[in-house]
Short mmCIF file of C-alpha atoms in Angstrom, two decimals:
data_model
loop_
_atom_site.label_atom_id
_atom_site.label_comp_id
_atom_site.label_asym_id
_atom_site.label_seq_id
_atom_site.Cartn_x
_atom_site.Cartn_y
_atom_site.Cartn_z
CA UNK A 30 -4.84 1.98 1.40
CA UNK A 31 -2.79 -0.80 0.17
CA UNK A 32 -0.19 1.56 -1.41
CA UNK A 33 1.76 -0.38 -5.06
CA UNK A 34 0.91 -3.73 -4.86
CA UNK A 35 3.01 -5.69 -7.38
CA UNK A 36 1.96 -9.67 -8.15
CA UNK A 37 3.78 -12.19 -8.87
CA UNK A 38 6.29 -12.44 -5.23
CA UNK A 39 8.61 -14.52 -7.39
CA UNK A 40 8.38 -16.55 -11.16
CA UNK A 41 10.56 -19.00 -12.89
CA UNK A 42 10.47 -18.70 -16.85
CA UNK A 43 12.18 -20.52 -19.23
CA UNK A 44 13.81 -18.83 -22.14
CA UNK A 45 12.10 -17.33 -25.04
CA UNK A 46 8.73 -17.15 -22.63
CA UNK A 47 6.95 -14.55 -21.97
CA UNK A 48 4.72 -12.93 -19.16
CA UNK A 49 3.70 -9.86 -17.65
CA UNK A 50 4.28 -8.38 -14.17
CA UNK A 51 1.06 -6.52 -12.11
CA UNK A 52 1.27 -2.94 -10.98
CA UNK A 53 -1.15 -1.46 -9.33
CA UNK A 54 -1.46 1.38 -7.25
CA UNK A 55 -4.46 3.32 -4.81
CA UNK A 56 -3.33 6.29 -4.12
CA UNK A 57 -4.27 8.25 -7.51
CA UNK A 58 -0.61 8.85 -8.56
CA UNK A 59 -0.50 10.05 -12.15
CA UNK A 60 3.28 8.68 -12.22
CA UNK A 61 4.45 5.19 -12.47
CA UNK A 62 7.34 3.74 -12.86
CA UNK A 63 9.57 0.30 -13.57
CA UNK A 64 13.05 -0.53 -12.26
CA UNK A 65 15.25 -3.20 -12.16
CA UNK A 66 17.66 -4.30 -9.10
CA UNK A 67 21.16 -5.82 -10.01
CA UNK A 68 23.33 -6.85 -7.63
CA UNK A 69 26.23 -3.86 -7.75
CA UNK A 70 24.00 -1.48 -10.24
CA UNK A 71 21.31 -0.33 -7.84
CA UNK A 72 18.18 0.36 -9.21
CA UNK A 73 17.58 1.55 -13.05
CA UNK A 74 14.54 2.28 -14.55
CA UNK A 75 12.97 0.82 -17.14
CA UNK A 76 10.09 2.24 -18.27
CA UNK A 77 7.93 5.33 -16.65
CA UNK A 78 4.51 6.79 -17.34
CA UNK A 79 3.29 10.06 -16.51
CA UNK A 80 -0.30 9.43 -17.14
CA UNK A 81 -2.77 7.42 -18.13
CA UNK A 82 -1.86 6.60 -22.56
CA UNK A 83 1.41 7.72 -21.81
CA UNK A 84 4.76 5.87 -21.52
CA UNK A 85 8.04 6.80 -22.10
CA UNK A 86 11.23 4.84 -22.19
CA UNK A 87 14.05 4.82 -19.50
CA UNK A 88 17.52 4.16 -19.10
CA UNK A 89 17.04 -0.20 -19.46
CA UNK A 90 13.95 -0.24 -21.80
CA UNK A 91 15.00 -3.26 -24.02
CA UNK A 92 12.93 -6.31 -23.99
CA UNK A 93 10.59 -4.98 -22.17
CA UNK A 94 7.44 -3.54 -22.80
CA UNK A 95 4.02 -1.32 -21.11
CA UNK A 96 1.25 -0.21 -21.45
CA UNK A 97 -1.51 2.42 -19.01
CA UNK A 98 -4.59 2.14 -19.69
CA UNK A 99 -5.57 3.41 -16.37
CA UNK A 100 -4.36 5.37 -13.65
CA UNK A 101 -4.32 2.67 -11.11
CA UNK A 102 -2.13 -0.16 -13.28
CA UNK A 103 0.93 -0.11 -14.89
CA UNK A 104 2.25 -3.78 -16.24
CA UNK A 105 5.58 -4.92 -17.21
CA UNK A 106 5.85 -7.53 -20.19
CA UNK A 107 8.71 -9.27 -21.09
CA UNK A 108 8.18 -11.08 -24.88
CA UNK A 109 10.88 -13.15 -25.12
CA UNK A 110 12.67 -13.65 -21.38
CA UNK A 111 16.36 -13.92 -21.62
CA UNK A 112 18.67 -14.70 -18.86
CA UNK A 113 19.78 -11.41 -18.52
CA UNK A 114 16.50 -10.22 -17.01
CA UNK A 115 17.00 -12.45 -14.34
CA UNK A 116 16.52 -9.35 -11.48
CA UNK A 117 14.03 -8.02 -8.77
CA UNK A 118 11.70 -5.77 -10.46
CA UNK A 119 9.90 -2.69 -8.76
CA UNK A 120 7.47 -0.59 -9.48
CA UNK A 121 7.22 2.89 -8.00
CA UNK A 122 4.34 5.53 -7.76
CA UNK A 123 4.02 9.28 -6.76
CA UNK A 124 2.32 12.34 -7.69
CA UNK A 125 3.86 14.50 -10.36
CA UNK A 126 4.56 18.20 -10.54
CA UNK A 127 1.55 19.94 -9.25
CA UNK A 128 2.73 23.69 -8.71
CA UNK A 129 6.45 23.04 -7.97
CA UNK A 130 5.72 21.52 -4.35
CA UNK A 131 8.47 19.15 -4.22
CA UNK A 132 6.53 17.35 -1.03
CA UNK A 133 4.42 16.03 -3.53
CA UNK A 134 7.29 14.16 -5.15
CA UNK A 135 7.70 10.99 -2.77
CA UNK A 136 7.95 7.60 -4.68
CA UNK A 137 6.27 4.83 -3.28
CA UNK A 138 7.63 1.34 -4.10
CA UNK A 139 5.78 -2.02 -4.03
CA UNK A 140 7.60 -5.11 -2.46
CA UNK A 141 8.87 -6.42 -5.73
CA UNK A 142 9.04 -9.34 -7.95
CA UNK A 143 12.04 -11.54 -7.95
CA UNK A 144 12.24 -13.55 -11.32
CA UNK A 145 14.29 -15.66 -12.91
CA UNK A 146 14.92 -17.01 -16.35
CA UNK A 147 16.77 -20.21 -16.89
CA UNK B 22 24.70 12.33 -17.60
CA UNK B 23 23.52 12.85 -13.95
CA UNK B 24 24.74 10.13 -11.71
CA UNK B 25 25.27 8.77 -7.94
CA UNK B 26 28.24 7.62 -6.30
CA UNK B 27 27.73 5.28 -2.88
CA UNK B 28 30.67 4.03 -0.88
CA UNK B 29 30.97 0.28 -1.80
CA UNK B 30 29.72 -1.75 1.17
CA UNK B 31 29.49 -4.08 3.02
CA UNK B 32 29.50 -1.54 6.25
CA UNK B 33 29.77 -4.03 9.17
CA UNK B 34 29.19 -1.98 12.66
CA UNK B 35 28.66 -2.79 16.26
CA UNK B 36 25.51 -1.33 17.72
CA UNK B 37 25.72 2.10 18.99
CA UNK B 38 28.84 2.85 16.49
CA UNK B 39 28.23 5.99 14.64
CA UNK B 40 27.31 5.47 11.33
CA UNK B 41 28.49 7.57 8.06
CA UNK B 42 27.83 6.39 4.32
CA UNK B 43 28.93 8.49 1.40
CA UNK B 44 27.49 9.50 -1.52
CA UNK B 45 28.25 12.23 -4.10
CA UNK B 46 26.05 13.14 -7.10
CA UNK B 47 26.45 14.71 -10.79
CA UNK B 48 23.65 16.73 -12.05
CA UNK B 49 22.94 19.43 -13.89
CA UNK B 50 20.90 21.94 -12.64
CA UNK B 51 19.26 21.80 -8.64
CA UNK B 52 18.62 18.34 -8.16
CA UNK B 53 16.60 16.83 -5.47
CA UNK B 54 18.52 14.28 -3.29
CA UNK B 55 17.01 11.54 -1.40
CA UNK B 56 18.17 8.10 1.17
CA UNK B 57 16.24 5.16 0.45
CA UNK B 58 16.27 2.24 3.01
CA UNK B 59 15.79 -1.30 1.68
CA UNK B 60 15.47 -4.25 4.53
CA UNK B 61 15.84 -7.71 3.74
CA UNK B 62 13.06 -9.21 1.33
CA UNK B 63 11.05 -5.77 0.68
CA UNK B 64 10.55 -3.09 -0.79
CA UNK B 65 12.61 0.45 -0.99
CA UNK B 66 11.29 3.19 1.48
CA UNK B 67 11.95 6.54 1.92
CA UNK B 68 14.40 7.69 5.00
CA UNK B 69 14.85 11.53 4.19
CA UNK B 70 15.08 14.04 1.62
CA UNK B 71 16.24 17.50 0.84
CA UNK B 72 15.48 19.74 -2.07
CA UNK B 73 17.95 22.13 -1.64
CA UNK B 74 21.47 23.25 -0.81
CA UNK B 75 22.26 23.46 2.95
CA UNK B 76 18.95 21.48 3.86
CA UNK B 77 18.91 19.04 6.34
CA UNK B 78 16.96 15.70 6.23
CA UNK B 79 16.10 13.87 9.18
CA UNK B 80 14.80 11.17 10.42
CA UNK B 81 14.87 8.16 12.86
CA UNK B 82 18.24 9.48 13.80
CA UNK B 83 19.75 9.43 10.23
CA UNK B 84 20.50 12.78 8.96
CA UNK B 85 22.04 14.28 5.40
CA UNK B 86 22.95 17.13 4.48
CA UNK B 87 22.41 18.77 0.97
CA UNK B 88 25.86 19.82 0.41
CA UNK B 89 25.97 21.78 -3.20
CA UNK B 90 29.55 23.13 -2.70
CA UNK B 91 31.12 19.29 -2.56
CA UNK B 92 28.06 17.85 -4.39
CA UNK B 93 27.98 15.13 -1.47
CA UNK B 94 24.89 13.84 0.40
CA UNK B 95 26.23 11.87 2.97
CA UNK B 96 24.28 9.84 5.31
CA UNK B 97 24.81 9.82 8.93
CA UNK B 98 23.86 8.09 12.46
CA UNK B 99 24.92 8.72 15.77
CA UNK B 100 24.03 5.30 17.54
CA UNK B 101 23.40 2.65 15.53
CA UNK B 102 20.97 -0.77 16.08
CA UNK B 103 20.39 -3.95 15.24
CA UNK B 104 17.71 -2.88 13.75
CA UNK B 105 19.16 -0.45 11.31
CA UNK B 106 20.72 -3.24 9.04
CA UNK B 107 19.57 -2.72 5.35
CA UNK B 108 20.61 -1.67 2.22
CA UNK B 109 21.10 1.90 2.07
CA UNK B 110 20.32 4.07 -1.83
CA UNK B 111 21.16 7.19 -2.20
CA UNK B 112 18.90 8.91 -5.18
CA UNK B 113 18.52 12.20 -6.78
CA UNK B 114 16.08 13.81 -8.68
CA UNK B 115 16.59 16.32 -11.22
CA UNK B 116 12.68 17.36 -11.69
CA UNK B 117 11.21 18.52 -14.79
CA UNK B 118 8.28 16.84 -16.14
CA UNK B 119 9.16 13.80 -14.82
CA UNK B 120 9.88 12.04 -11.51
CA UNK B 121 13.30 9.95 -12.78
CA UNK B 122 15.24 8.90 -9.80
CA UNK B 123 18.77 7.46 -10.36
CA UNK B 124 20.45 5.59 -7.56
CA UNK B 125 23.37 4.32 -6.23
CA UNK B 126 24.66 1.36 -6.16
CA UNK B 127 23.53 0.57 -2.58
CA UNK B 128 25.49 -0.08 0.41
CA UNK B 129 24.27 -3.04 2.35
CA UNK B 130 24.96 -2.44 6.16
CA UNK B 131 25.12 -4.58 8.82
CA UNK B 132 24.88 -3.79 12.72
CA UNK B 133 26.00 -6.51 14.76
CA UNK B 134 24.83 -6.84 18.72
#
């Protein structure tokens, strides 16, 4: 089991680039999720999905966008970076509701992607 | 909206100090609360949980408890180590269809020998 596994470790991009950050997960979660890390803001999500074909929007989504096409991946794209998504980006995994057993509700996190946009 | 409220850090400790970090929450509802431990250059993991009033979480000597009558969730240790410096999230969960977490701000702690 590798557990969320998150590529690239770190990126430079200039403005106006774009990319996409890897997600992927082993452990058959049907929910995945994005956050950001800001120094003094903690953690705030960006996107989620539930499933595979459906996404949903969190509390950051601007700029950003996603896509699950299957269970195991989840990417991040960014269209046009901007400074201001200079951060260290997660992604998160864990079962959803099954039957109110709140056990099942663990997120895992992979290690993170630190980027930066000059 | 639902929301998380950490005690601004840095926490700077000698080892075997006792340990407490606040947090107090704002939800709706019964919301799941949750300590998440982050050390230097990885990811966030999971230290304890509790999913309802009055219920302990433990482990590795931390402990919370759910406390719905002060909405607080405060983190505790009775020894700590070296070891234990990290940054420190406090979470909940409010349920529903979704799994949303919202965290604190983090406190970053720091046990010195």
């Amino acid at each position: 089991n590798a557990g969320v596994t998150q590529t690239p470790k770190f990126q430079v991009l200039k403005t106006g680039q774009s990319m996409t950050l890897q997600c992927a997960q082993d452990m058959n979660h049907e929910y995945m999720s994005w956050y950001r890390q800001d120094p003094g803001m903690g953690l705030r999500l960006i996107h989620y999905s539930v499933g595979a074909g459906i996404t949903d929007q969190g509390e950051v989504p601007n700029g950003y966008n996603v896509s699950r096409s299957t269970t195991e991946d989840f990417p991040l794209r960014l269209l046009s970076a901007a400074p201001s998504q200079t951060s260290v980006y997660f992604c998160a995994s864990s079962y959803s509701k099954k039957g109110g057993r709140s056990s099942l509700y663990e997120q895992y996190f992979g290690p993170g992607t630190r980027l930066t946009v000059t | 909206g639902d929301s998380v409220t950490q005690m601004e850090g840095p926490v700077t400790l000698s080892e075997e100090a006792f340990l407490t970090i606040n947090c107090t929450y704002t939800a709706t509802g019964y919301p799941s609360l949750f300590w998440y431990v982050q050390y230097p250059g990885e990811g966030l993991q999971l230290l304890l949980k509790a999913t309802k009033a009055d219920d302990k979480g433990s482990n590795k000597g931390f402990e919370a408890t759910y406390r719905k009558e002060t909405t607080s969730f405060h983190l505790e240790k009775g020894s700590v180590q070296v070891s234990d410096s990290a940054v420190y999230f406090c979470a909940l969960r409010r349920g529903g269809a979704t799994n949303k977490l919202i965290f604190g701000t983090g406190t970053l702690l720091a046990v010195q020998p």
